[in-house]
PDB file of N, CA and C in Angstrom:
ATOM      1  N   THR Y   5     259.624  78.455 -72.167  1.00 46.00           N
ATOM      2  CA  THR Y   5     258.636  77.519 -71.049  1.00 46.00           C
ATOM      3  C   THR Y   5     258.693  78.433 -70.173  1.00 46.00           C
ATOM      4  N   ALA Y   6     257.096  77.659 -69.951  1.00 55.00           N
ATOM      5  CA  ALA Y   6     256.625  78.503 -68.617  1.00 55.00           C
ATOM      6  C   ALA Y   6     256.808  79.227 -68.258  1.00 55.00           C
ATOM      7  N   ALA Y   7     255.723  80.447 -67.253  1.00 56.00           N
ATOM      8  CA  ALA Y   7     256.900  81.343 -66.621  1.00 56.00           C
ATOM      9  C   ALA Y   7     256.449  80.858 -65.223  1.00 56.00           C
ATOM     10  N   PRO Y   8     256.914  81.368 -64.436  1.00 60.00           N
ATOM     11  CA  PRO Y   8     257.186  80.292 -63.228  1.00 60.00           C
ATOM     12  C   PRO Y   8     255.424  80.962 -62.426  1.00 60.00           C
ATOM     13  N   THR Y   9     254.847  79.985 -61.993  1.00 76.00           N
ATOM     14  CA  THR Y   9     254.066  80.100 -61.129  1.00 76.00           C
ATOM     15  C   THR Y   9     253.575  80.078 -59.284  1.00 76.00           C
ATOM     16  N   ALA Y  10     254.863  80.772 -58.795  1.00 87.00           N
ATOM     17  CA  ALA Y  10     255.358  80.568 -57.565  1.00 87.00           C
ATOM     18  C   ALA Y  10     256.860  81.272 -57.630  1.00 87.00           C
ATOM     19  N   ALA Y  11     256.721  82.319 -56.495  1.00 92.00           N
ATOM     20  CA  ALA Y  11     257.656  82.925 -56.403  1.00 92.00           C
ATOM     21  C   ALA Y  11     258.414  83.438 -54.550  1.00 92.00           C
ATOM     22  N   VAL Y  12     259.224  83.597 -54.045  1.00 95.00           N
ATOM     23  CA  VAL Y  12     259.479  84.113 -52.612  1.00 95.00           C
ATOM     24  C   VAL Y  12     259.994  84.932 -52.349  1.00 95.00           C
ATOM     25  N   VAL Y  13     259.404  86.176 -51.265  1.00 96.00           N
ATOM     26  CA  VAL Y  13     260.012  88.008 -52.241  1.00 96.00           C
ATOM     27  C   VAL Y  13     260.559  88.011 -50.209  1.00 96.00           C
ATOM     28  N   HIS Y  14     262.206  87.807 -49.393  1.00 96.00           N
ATOM     29  CA  HIS Y  14     262.337  87.819 -48.760  1.00 96.00           C
ATOM     30  C   HIS Y  14     262.754  89.528 -47.752  1.00 96.00           C
ATOM     31  N   PHE Y  15     262.517  89.169 -46.396  1.00 96.00           N
ATOM     32  CA  PHE Y  15     262.621  90.891 -46.129  1.00 96.00           C
ATOM     33  C   PHE Y  15     263.242  91.530 -44.889  1.00 96.00           C
ATOM     34  N   ALA Y  16     264.119  92.166 -44.153  1.00 95.00           N
ATOM     35  CA  ALA Y  16     264.767  92.170 -43.895  1.00 95.00           C
ATOM     36  C   ALA Y  16     263.451  92.381 -41.513  1.00 95.00           C
ATOM     37  N   SER Y  17     264.737  91.760 -40.579  1.00 93.00           N
ATOM     38  CA  SER Y  17     263.565  91.766 -39.828  1.00 93.00           C
ATOM     39  C   SER Y  17     263.265  93.500 -39.531  1.00 93.00           C
ATOM     40  N   GLY Y  18     261.633  93.154 -39.256  1.00 94.00           N
ATOM     41  CA  GLY Y  18     261.522  94.028 -39.201  1.00 94.00           C
ATOM     42  C   GLY Y  18     260.674  95.561 -40.081  1.00 94.00           C
ATOM     43  N   ALA Y  19     261.116  95.484 -41.598  1.00 95.00           N
ATOM     44  CA  ALA Y  19     261.257  95.547 -42.470  1.00 95.00           C
ATOM     45  C   ALA Y  19     260.319  95.669 -43.788  1.00 95.00           C
ATOM     46  N   ALA Y  20     259.221  96.366 -44.412  1.00 96.00           N
ATOM     47  CA  ALA Y  20     258.395  96.082 -45.305  1.00 96.00           C
ATOM     48  C   ALA Y  20     258.994  96.997 -46.724  1.00 96.00           C
ATOM     49  N   THR Y  21     260.637  97.254 -46.548  1.00 96.00           N
ATOM     50  CA  THR Y  21     261.836  97.587 -47.228  1.00 96.00           C
ATOM     51  C   THR Y  21     261.950  96.519 -48.800  1.00 96.00           C
ATOM     52  N   LEU Y  22     261.805  96.659 -49.975  1.00 96.00           N
ATOM     53  CA  LEU Y  22     262.074  95.784 -50.722  1.00 96.00           C
ATOM     54  C   LEU Y  22     263.829  96.687 -50.984  1.00 96.00           C
ATOM     55  N   ASP Y  23     264.820  94.809 -50.470  1.00 95.00           N
ATOM     56  CA  ASP Y  23     265.605  95.539 -50.878  1.00 95.00           C
ATOM     57  C   ASP Y  23     266.389  95.026 -52.751  1.00 95.00           C
ATOM     58  N   ALA Y  24     267.487  95.088 -53.000  1.00 95.00           N
ATOM     59  CA  ALA Y  24     268.127  95.499 -53.680  1.00 95.00           C
ATOM     60  C   ALA Y  24     267.506  92.991 -55.091  1.00 95.00           C
ATOM     61  N   GLU Y  25     267.918  92.069 -53.497  1.00 94.00           N
ATOM     62  CA  GLU Y  25     267.383  90.871 -53.845  1.00 94.00           C
ATOM     63  C   GLU Y  25     265.614  90.488 -54.518  1.00 94.00           C
ATOM     64  N   ALA Y  26     264.722  91.598 -52.776  1.00 95.00           N
ATOM     65  CA  ALA Y  26     263.675  91.051 -53.772  1.00 95.00           C
ATOM     66  C   ALA Y  26     263.150  91.505 -55.208  1.00 95.00           C
ATOM     67  N   SER Y  27     264.139  93.178 -55.023  1.00 95.00           N
ATOM     68  CA  SER Y  27     263.818  93.493 -56.058  1.00 95.00           C
ATOM     69  C   SER Y  27     264.230  93.321 -57.692  1.00 95.00           C
ATOM     70  N   LYS Y  28     265.085  92.396 -57.415  1.00 95.00           N
ATOM     71  CA  LYS Y  28     264.992  91.426 -58.832  1.00 95.00           C
ATOM     72  C   LYS Y  28     264.550  90.181 -58.968  1.00 95.00           C
ATOM     73  N   VAL Y  29     263.410  89.383 -57.831  1.00 94.00           N
ATOM     74  CA  VAL Y  29     262.305  88.394 -57.390  1.00 94.00           C
ATOM     75  C   VAL Y  29     261.321  89.216 -58.483  1.00 94.00           C
ATOM     76  N   ILE Y  30     261.422  90.377 -58.147  1.00 94.00           N
ATOM     77  CA  ILE Y  30     260.164  91.117 -58.454  1.00 94.00           C
ATOM     78  C   ILE Y  30     259.598  91.332 -59.700  1.00 94.00           C
ATOM     79  N   ASP Y  31     261.263  91.600 -60.277  1.00 94.00           N
ATOM     80  CA  ASP Y  31     261.452  92.285 -61.747  1.00 94.00           C
ATOM     81  C   ASP Y  31     260.855  90.969 -62.805  1.00 94.00           C
ATOM     82  N   THR Y  32     261.579  89.906 -62.541  1.00 92.00           N
ATOM     83  CA  THR Y  32     261.639  88.234 -63.167  1.00 92.00           C
ATOM     84  C   THR Y  32     259.987  88.263 -63.352  1.00 92.00           C
ATOM     85  N   MET Y  33     259.778  87.964 -61.694  1.00 90.00           N
ATOM     86  CA  MET Y  33     258.230  87.709 -62.336  1.00 90.00           C
ATOM     87  C   MET Y  33     257.119  88.589 -62.615  1.00 90.00           C
ATOM     88  N   ALA Y  34     257.727  89.955 -62.534  1.00 90.00           N
ATOM     89  CA  ALA Y  34     256.866  90.800 -63.653  1.00 90.00           C
ATOM     90  C   ALA Y  34     257.025  90.331 -65.349  1.00 90.00           C
ATOM     91  N   LYS Y  35     258.566  89.699 -65.810  1.00 90.00           N
ATOM     92  CA  LYS Y  35     258.566  89.971 -66.895  1.00 90.00           C
ATOM     93  C   LYS Y  35     257.923  88.592 -67.872  1.00 90.00           C
ATOM     94  N   ASN Y  36     258.031  87.787 -66.808  1.00 85.00           N
ATOM     95  CA  ASN Y  36     257.713  86.839 -66.890  1.00 85.00           C
ATOM     96  C   ASN Y  36     256.075  86.408 -66.928  1.00 85.00           C
ATOM     97  N   LEU Y  37     255.434  87.642 -66.608  1.00 81.00           N
ATOM     98  CA  LEU Y  37     253.779  87.570 -66.372  1.00 81.00           C
ATOM     99  C   LEU Y  37     252.972  88.659 -67.223  1.00 81.00           C
ATOM    100  N   MET Y  38     254.316  89.513 -68.407  1.00 77.00           N
ATOM    101  CA  MET Y  38     253.307  90.320 -68.368  1.00 77.00           C
ATOM    102  C   MET Y  38     252.785  89.113 -69.921  1.00 77.00           C
ATOM    103  N   GLY Y  39     251.547  90.192 -70.424  1.00 75.00           N
ATOM    104  CA  GLY Y  39     251.047  89.724 -71.306  1.00 75.00           C
ATOM    105  C   GLY Y  39     249.658  88.034 -70.993  1.00 75.00           C
ATOM    106  N   LEU Y  40     250.277  88.320 -69.602  1.00 74.00           N
ATOM    107  CA  LEU Y  40     249.508  86.607 -68.955  1.00 74.00           C
ATOM    108  C   LEU Y  40     248.364  87.117 -68.247  1.00 74.00           C
ATOM    109  N   VAL Y  41     247.198  86.260 -68.778  1.00 70.00           N
ATOM    110  CA  VAL Y  41     245.869  87.080 -68.073  1.00 70.00           C
ATOM    111  C   VAL Y  41     245.732  85.687 -67.091  1.00 70.00           C
ATOM    112  N   SER Y  42     246.281  85.571 -65.571  1.00 80.00           N
ATOM    113  CA  SER Y  42     246.078  85.083 -64.723  1.00 80.00           C
ATOM    114  C   SER Y  42     245.949  85.957 -63.484  1.00 80.00           C
ATOM    115  N   THR Y  43     245.578  85.210 -62.361  1.00 90.00           N
ATOM    116  CA  THR Y  43     245.637  85.756 -60.935  1.00 90.00           C
ATOM    117  C   THR Y  43     246.750  85.384 -60.084  1.00 90.00           C
ATOM    118  N   ILE Y  44     246.735  86.615 -59.789  1.00 92.00           N
ATOM    119  CA  ILE Y  44     248.407  87.078 -59.209  1.00 92.00           C
ATOM    120  C   ILE Y  44     248.125  87.136 -57.095  1.00 92.00           C
ATOM    121  N   MET Y  45     247.788  86.184 -56.752  1.00 95.00           N
ATOM    122  CA  MET Y  45     247.779  86.237 -55.194  1.00 95.00           C
ATOM    123  C   MET Y  45     248.958  86.833 -54.429  1.00 95.00           C
ATOM    124  N   ILE Y  46     249.085  87.049 -53.188  1.00 96.00           N
ATOM    125  CA  ILE Y  46     250.307  87.901 -52.896  1.00 96.00           C
ATOM    126  C   ILE Y  46     249.673  87.674 -51.194  1.00 96.00           C
ATOM    127  N   THR Y  47     250.811  87.558 -50.636  1.00 96.00           N
ATOM    128  CA  THR Y  47     250.204  86.350 -48.974  1.00 96.00           C
ATOM    129  C   THR Y  47     251.288  87.120 -48.498  1.00 96.00           C
ATOM    130  N   GLY Y  48     251.663  87.912 -47.025  1.00 96.00           N
ATOM    131  CA  GLY Y  48     252.641  88.425 -45.905  1.00 96.00           C
ATOM    132  C   GLY Y  48     252.603  87.543 -44.929  1.00 96.00           C
ATOM    133  N   TYR Y  49     253.707  87.534 -44.777  1.00 96.00           N
ATOM    134  CA  TYR Y  49     254.315  86.990 -42.721  1.00 96.00           C
ATOM    135  C   TYR Y  49     255.698  87.781 -42.416  1.00 96.00           C
ATOM    136  N   THR Y  50     255.223  87.255 -41.162  1.00 95.00           N
ATOM    137  CA  THR Y  50     256.910  87.965 -40.287  1.00 95.00           C
ATOM    138  C   THR Y  50     256.900  86.264 -39.608  1.00 95.00           C
ATOM    139  N   ASP Y  51     258.142  87.135 -39.600  1.00 94.00           N
ATOM    140  CA  ASP Y  51     258.965  84.981 -37.941  1.00 94.00           C
ATOM    141  C   ASP Y  51     257.774  85.620 -36.566  1.00 94.00           C
ATOM    142  N   LYS Y  52     258.134  85.182 -35.239  1.00 92.00           N
ATOM    143  CA  LYS Y  52     257.872  85.191 -34.413  1.00 92.00           C
ATOM    144  C   LYS Y  52     258.168  86.398 -33.764  1.00 92.00           C
ATOM    145  N   THR Y  53     258.766  87.279 -34.337  1.00 91.00           N
ATOM    146  CA  THR Y  53     259.047  88.047 -32.883  1.00 91.00           C
ATOM    147  C   THR Y  53     258.399  89.090 -32.784  1.00 91.00           C
ATOM    148  N   GLY Y  54     257.826  89.859 -32.158  1.00 88.00           N
ATOM    149  CA  GLY Y  54     257.403  91.315 -32.663  1.00 88.00           C
ATOM    150  C   GLY Y  54     255.357  91.026 -31.813  1.00 88.00           C
ATOM    151  N   GLY Y  55     254.802  91.679 -31.485  1.00 90.00           N
ATOM    152  CA  GLY Y  55     253.510  91.243 -31.344  1.00 90.00           C
ATOM    153  C   GLY Y  55     251.920  91.196 -31.845  1.00 90.00           C
ATOM    154  N   ALA Y  56     251.256  90.751 -31.689  1.00 88.00           N
ATOM    155  CA  ALA Y  56     250.525  89.851 -32.550  1.00 88.00           C
ATOM    156  C   ALA Y  56     250.128  91.279 -33.570  1.00 88.00           C
ATOM    157  N   ASP Y  57     249.239  92.072 -33.398  1.00 90.00           N
ATOM    158  CA  ASP Y  57     249.425  93.467 -33.649  1.00 90.00           C
ATOM    159  C   ASP Y  57     250.358  94.024 -34.612  1.00 90.00           C
ATOM    160  N   GLY Y  58     250.993  94.283 -34.443  1.00 93.00           N
ATOM    161  CA  GLY Y  58     252.085  94.479 -35.378  1.00 93.00           C
ATOM    162  C   GLY Y  58     252.895  93.971 -36.144  1.00 93.00           C
ATOM    163  N   ASN Y  59     252.504  92.434 -36.036  1.00 94.00           N
ATOM    164  CA  ASN Y  59     252.995  91.971 -36.709  1.00 94.00           C
ATOM    165  C   ASN Y  59     252.031  92.316 -38.055  1.00 94.00           C
ATOM    166  N   VAL Y  60     250.984  91.362 -37.637  1.00 94.00           N
ATOM    167  CA  VAL Y  60     249.435  91.755 -39.162  1.00 94.00           C
ATOM    168  C   VAL Y  60     249.497  92.705 -39.399  1.00 94.00           C
ATOM    169  N   GLU Y  61     250.219  93.725 -39.143  1.00 95.00           N
ATOM    170  CA  GLU Y  61     249.879  95.272 -40.154  1.00 95.00           C
ATOM    171  C   GLU Y  61     251.689  94.935 -41.004  1.00 95.00           C
ATOM    172  N   LEU Y  62     252.272  94.289 -40.528  1.00 96.00           N
ATOM    173  CA  LEU Y  62     254.790  94.665 -40.769  1.00 96.00           C
ATOM    174  C   LEU Y  62     253.659  93.142 -42.185  1.00 96.00           C
ATOM    175  N   ALA Y  63     253.347  92.234 -41.860  1.00 96.00           N
ATOM    176  CA  ALA Y  63     252.495  91.450 -43.419  1.00 96.00           C
ATOM    177  C   ALA Y  63     251.731  92.374 -43.618  1.00 96.00           C
ATOM    178  N   LYS Y  64     251.047  92.953 -43.919  1.00 96.00           N
ATOM    179  CA  LYS Y  64     250.502  93.650 -44.310  1.00 96.00           C
ATOM    180  C   LYS Y  64     251.168  94.681 -45.511  1.00 96.00           C
ATOM    181  N   ARG Y  65     252.105  95.493 -44.733  1.00 97.00           N
ATOM    182  CA  ARG Y  65     253.098  96.290 -45.740  1.00 97.00           C
ATOM    183  C   ARG Y  65     254.079  95.813 -46.646  1.00 97.00           C
ATOM    184  N   ARG Y  66     254.280  94.797 -46.053  1.00 97.00           N
ATOM    185  CA  ARG Y  66     254.910  93.838 -47.027  1.00 97.00           C
ATOM    186  C   ARG Y  66     254.245  93.266 -48.451  1.00 97.00           C
ATOM    187  N   ALA Y  67     252.782  93.038 -47.951  1.00 97.00           N
ATOM    188  CA  ALA Y  67     252.115  92.207 -49.062  1.00 97.00           C
ATOM    189  C   ALA Y  67     251.804  93.604 -49.995  1.00 97.00           C
ATOM    190  N   LEU Y  68     251.557  94.503 -49.676  1.00 97.00           N
ATOM    191  CA  LEU Y  68     251.581  95.617 -50.464  1.00 97.00           C
ATOM    192  C   LEU Y  68     252.687  96.768 -51.361  1.00 97.00           C
ATOM    193  N   ALA Y  69     253.407  96.226 -50.414  1.00 97.00           N
ATOM    194  CA  ALA Y  69     255.346  96.458 -51.154  1.00 97.00           C
ATOM    195  C   ALA Y  69     255.395  95.416 -52.517  1.00 97.00           C
ATOM    196  N   VAL Y  70     255.121  94.121 -52.426  1.00 97.00           N
ATOM    197  CA  VAL Y  70     255.309  93.856 -53.082  1.00 97.00           C
ATOM    198  C   VAL Y  70     254.201  93.776 -54.180  1.00 97.00           C
ATOM    199  N   ARG Y  71     252.953  94.176 -53.477  1.00 97.00           N
ATOM    200  CA  ARG Y  71     252.015  94.372 -55.037  1.00 97.00           C
ATOM    201  C   ARG Y  71     252.439  96.030 -55.882  1.00 97.00           C
ATOM    202  N   ASP Y  72     252.825  96.477 -55.479  1.00 97.00           N
ATOM    203  CA  ASP Y  72     253.190  98.082 -55.510  1.00 97.00           C
ATOM    204  C   ASP Y  72     254.311  97.902 -56.585  1.00 97.00           C
ATOM    205  N   ALA Y  73     255.584  96.747 -56.088  1.00 97.00           N
ATOM    206  CA  ALA Y  73     256.315  96.047 -57.158  1.00 97.00           C
ATOM    207  C   ALA Y  73     255.737  96.030 -57.926  1.00 97.00           C
ATOM    208  N   LEU Y  74     255.323  95.285 -57.898  1.00 95.00           N
ATOM    209  CA  LEU Y  74     254.297  94.831 -59.269  1.00 95.00           C
ATOM    210  C   LEU Y  74     253.434  94.939 -60.357  1.00 95.00           C
ATOM    211  N   ILE Y  75     253.083  96.219 -59.925  1.00 94.00           N
ATOM    212  CA  ILE Y  75     252.204  96.883 -61.011  1.00 94.00           C
ATOM    213  C   ILE Y  75     253.642  98.284 -61.256  1.00 94.00           C
ATOM    214  N   LYS Y  76     254.105  98.954 -61.075  1.00 95.00           N
ATOM    215  CA  LYS Y  76     254.987  99.481 -61.335  1.00 95.00           C
ATOM    216  C   LYS Y  76     256.202  98.874 -62.460  1.00 95.00           C
ATOM    217  N   ALA Y  77     256.348  97.506 -61.872  1.00 93.00           N
ATOM    218  CA  ALA Y  77     257.212  96.830 -63.109  1.00 93.00           C
ATOM    219  C   ALA Y  77     255.800  96.262 -64.493  1.00 93.00           C
ATOM    220  N   GLY Y  78     254.999  96.570 -64.827  1.00 91.00           N
ATOM    221  CA  GLY Y  78     253.732  96.941 -64.914  1.00 91.00           C
ATOM    222  C   GLY Y  78     252.906  94.969 -65.491  1.00 91.00           C
ATOM    223  N   VAL Y  79     252.975  94.859 -64.437  1.00 91.00           N
ATOM    224  CA  VAL Y  79     251.835  94.009 -64.188  1.00 91.00           C
ATOM    225  C   VAL Y  79     250.918  94.200 -63.768  1.00 91.00           C
ATOM    226  N   ALA Y  80     249.934  93.835 -64.273  1.00 90.00           N
ATOM    227  CA  ALA Y  80     247.905  94.496 -64.436  1.00 90.00           C
ATOM    228  C   ALA Y  80     247.356  95.119 -62.270  1.00 90.00           C
ATOM    229  N   GLY Y  81     247.423  96.354 -62.322  1.00 92.00           N
ATOM    230  CA  GLY Y  81     246.585  95.581 -61.409  1.00 92.00           C
ATOM    231  C   GLY Y  81     245.464  95.015 -60.201  1.00 92.00           C
ATOM    232  N   ASP Y  82     244.910  95.042 -62.148  1.00 92.00           N
ATOM    233  CA  ASP Y  82     243.567  94.298 -61.665  1.00 92.00           C
ATOM    234  C   ASP Y  82     243.459  92.678 -61.580  1.00 92.00           C
ATOM    235  N   ALA Y  83     244.998  91.611 -61.970  1.00 91.00           N
ATOM    236  CA  ALA Y  83     245.065  90.834 -61.661  1.00 91.00           C
ATOM    237  C   ALA Y  83     245.235  90.686 -60.194  1.00 91.00           C
ATOM    238  N   ILE Y  84     245.320  91.407 -59.454  1.00 94.00           N
ATOM    239  CA  ILE Y  84     246.779  91.017 -58.495  1.00 94.00           C
ATOM    240  C   ILE Y  84     245.723  91.162 -57.283  1.00 94.00           C
ATOM    241  N   ARG Y  85     246.018  89.779 -56.681  1.00 95.00           N
ATOM    242  CA  ARG Y  85     244.857  90.208 -54.777  1.00 95.00           C
ATOM    243  C   ARG Y  85     245.759  89.409 -53.553  1.00 95.00           C
ATOM    244  N   LEU Y  86     245.912  90.768 -52.482  1.00 96.00           N
ATOM    245  CA  LEU Y  86     246.145  90.621 -51.661  1.00 96.00           C
ATOM    246  C   LEU Y  86     245.364  89.362 -50.840  1.00 96.00           C
ATOM    247  N   GLN Y  87     246.530  88.659 -50.374  1.00 94.00           N
ATOM    248  CA  GLN Y  87     245.422  87.126 -49.532  1.00 94.00           C
ATOM    249  C   GLN Y  87     245.911  87.414 -48.320  1.00 94.00           C
ATOM    250  N   PRO Y  88     245.050  87.369 -47.358  1.00 90.00           N
ATOM    251  CA  PRO Y  88     246.045  87.377 -45.831  1.00 90.00           C
ATOM    252  C   PRO Y  88     246.308  85.593 -45.059  1.00 90.00           C
ATOM    253  N   PRO Y  89     247.113  85.568 -44.802  1.00 88.00           N
ATOM    254  CA  PRO Y  89     247.057  84.754 -44.292  1.00 88.00           C
ATOM    255  C   PRO Y  89     245.984  84.285 -43.610  1.00 88.00           C
ATOM    256  N   ALA Y  90     246.687  82.215 -43.268  1.00 85.00           N
ATOM    257  CA  ALA Y  90     245.983  81.636 -41.977  1.00 85.00           C
ATOM    258  C   ALA Y  90     246.439  81.922 -40.487  1.00 85.00           C
ATOM    259  N   GLN Y  91     248.133  81.760 -40.890  1.00 88.00           N
ATOM    260  CA  GLN Y  91     248.405  82.377 -39.659  1.00 88.00           C
ATOM    261  C   GLN Y  91     250.036  83.251 -40.071  1.00 88.00           C
ATOM    262  N   VAL Y  92     250.058  84.352 -39.423  1.00 90.00           N
ATOM    263  CA  VAL Y  92     250.525  85.049 -39.808  1.00 90.00           C
ATOM    264  C   VAL Y  92     251.813  85.121 -38.978  1.00 90.00           C
ATOM    265  N   THR Y  93     252.808  84.162 -38.771  1.00 90.00           N
ATOM    266  CA  THR Y  93     254.082  83.849 -38.990  1.00 90.00           C
ATOM    267  C   THR Y  93     254.583  82.665 -39.591  1.00 90.00           C
ATOM    268  N   GLY Y  94     255.084  83.544 -40.777  1.00 88.00           N
ATOM    269  CA  GLY Y  94     255.553  82.300 -41.822  1.00 88.00           C
ATOM    270  C   GLY Y  94     256.630  80.912 -40.995  1.00 88.00           C
ATOM    271  N   SER Y  95     256.427  80.107 -42.029  1.00 87.00           N
ATOM    272  CA  SER Y  95     256.877  78.720 -42.058  1.00 87.00           C
ATOM    273  C   SER Y  95     258.466  78.669 -41.411  1.00 87.00           C
ATOM    274  N   GLY Y  96     259.241  78.113 -41.133  1.00 88.00           N
ATOM    275  CA  GLY Y  96     260.810  78.077 -41.331  1.00 88.00           C
ATOM    276  C   GLY Y  96     261.354  78.522 -40.271  1.00 88.00           C
ATOM    277  N   SER Y  97     262.529  78.913 -40.438  1.00 91.00           N
ATOM    278  CA  SER Y  97     263.079  79.747 -40.195  1.00 91.00           C
ATOM    279  C   SER Y  97     263.157  81.112 -39.777  1.00 91.00           C
ATOM    280  N   ASP Y  98     263.582  82.554 -39.074  1.00 91.00           N
ATOM    281  CA  ASP Y  98     263.123  83.615 -38.877  1.00 91.00           C
ATOM    282  C   ASP Y  98     262.969  83.924 -40.431  1.00 91.00           C
ATOM    283  N   ALA Y  99     264.399  83.894 -40.807  1.00 90.00           N
ATOM    284  CA  ALA Y  99     264.434  84.223 -41.920  1.00 90.00           C
ATOM    285  C   ALA Y  99     263.998  83.869 -43.230  1.00 90.00           C
ATOM    286  N   ASP Y 100     263.255  82.109 -42.404  1.00 92.00           N
ATOM    287  CA  ASP Y 100     262.817  82.356 -43.748  1.00 92.00           C
ATOM    288  C   ASP Y 100     260.955  83.414 -44.128  1.00 92.00           C
ATOM    289  N   ALA Y 101     260.800  82.668 -42.931  1.00 93.00           N
ATOM    290  CA  ALA Y 101     259.048  83.036 -42.352  1.00 93.00           C
ATOM    291  C   ALA Y 101     259.069  84.560 -43.189  1.00 93.00           C
ATOM    292  N   ARG Y 102     260.204  85.553 -42.719  1.00 95.00           N
ATOM    293  CA  ARG Y 102     260.112  86.457 -43.263  1.00 95.00           C
ATOM    294  C   ARG Y 102     259.226  87.020 -44.697  1.00 95.00           C
ATOM    295  N   ARG Y 103     258.190  86.389 -44.868  1.00 96.00           N
ATOM    296  CA  ARG Y 103     258.718  87.055 -46.608  1.00 96.00           C
ATOM    297  C   ARG Y 103     257.153  87.421 -46.447  1.00 96.00           C
ATOM    298  N   VAL Y 104     256.786  87.581 -48.489  1.00 96.00           N
ATOM    299  CA  VAL Y 104     255.553  87.780 -49.036  1.00 96.00           C
ATOM    300  C   VAL Y 104     255.685  86.215 -50.293  1.00 96.00           C
ATOM    301  N   ASP Y 105     254.542  85.527 -50.469  1.00 95.00           N
ATOM    302  CA  ASP Y 105     254.613  84.457 -51.827  1.00 95.00           C
ATOM    303  C   ASP Y 105     253.924  84.936 -52.343  1.00 95.00           C
ATOM    304  N   ILE Y 106     254.417  84.697 -53.926  1.00 94.00           N
ATOM    305  CA  ILE Y 106     253.800  84.940 -54.769  1.00 94.00           C
ATOM    306  C   ILE Y 106     253.429  84.416 -55.516  1.00 94.00           C
ATOM    307  N   ALA Y 107     251.853  84.100 -56.363  1.00 93.00           N
ATOM    308  CA  ALA Y 107     251.438  82.627 -56.766  1.00 93.00           C
ATOM    309  C   ALA Y 107     250.295  82.922 -57.483  1.00 93.00           C
ATOM    310  N   VAL Y 108     251.125  82.561 -58.768  1.00 90.00           N
ATOM    311  CA  VAL Y 108     250.290  82.487 -60.228  1.00 90.00           C
ATOM    312  C   VAL Y 108     249.103  81.397 -59.678  1.00 90.00           C
ATOM    313  N   ILE Y 109     247.355  81.605 -60.577  1.00 86.00           N
ATOM    314  CA  ILE Y 109     246.238  80.576 -59.992  1.00 86.00           C
ATOM    315  C   ILE Y 109     246.261  81.448 -61.667  1.00 86.00           C
ATOM    316  N   ARG Y 110     245.911  80.246 -62.578  1.00 76.00           N
ATOM    317  CA  ARG Y 110     245.421  80.016 -64.040  1.00 76.00           C
ATOM    318  C   ARG Y 110     244.660  79.707 -64.496  1.00 76.00           C
TER     319      ARG Y 110
END
């Protein structure tokens, strides 16, 4: 079976820490990416609450948390790229917007 090419990690409001569900998503992605030569793009987002500068920083901290967890799970750090979002506020409801997108570029 082909490895998934995308995953989404959600966060609690104002938080950049990974909960059990987020850790499960990351562990599954890491297992599927083991040994594959791919570029992994990570982009963090926030919801509409909070100030613009704080949201940019929060989105970045979320992306870094996901990157660090992927590396800890065995994904090669040099395969991971952080990609700033064009718009830091994610799409959908506030719960959907508080996320980090993981995309695999083959």
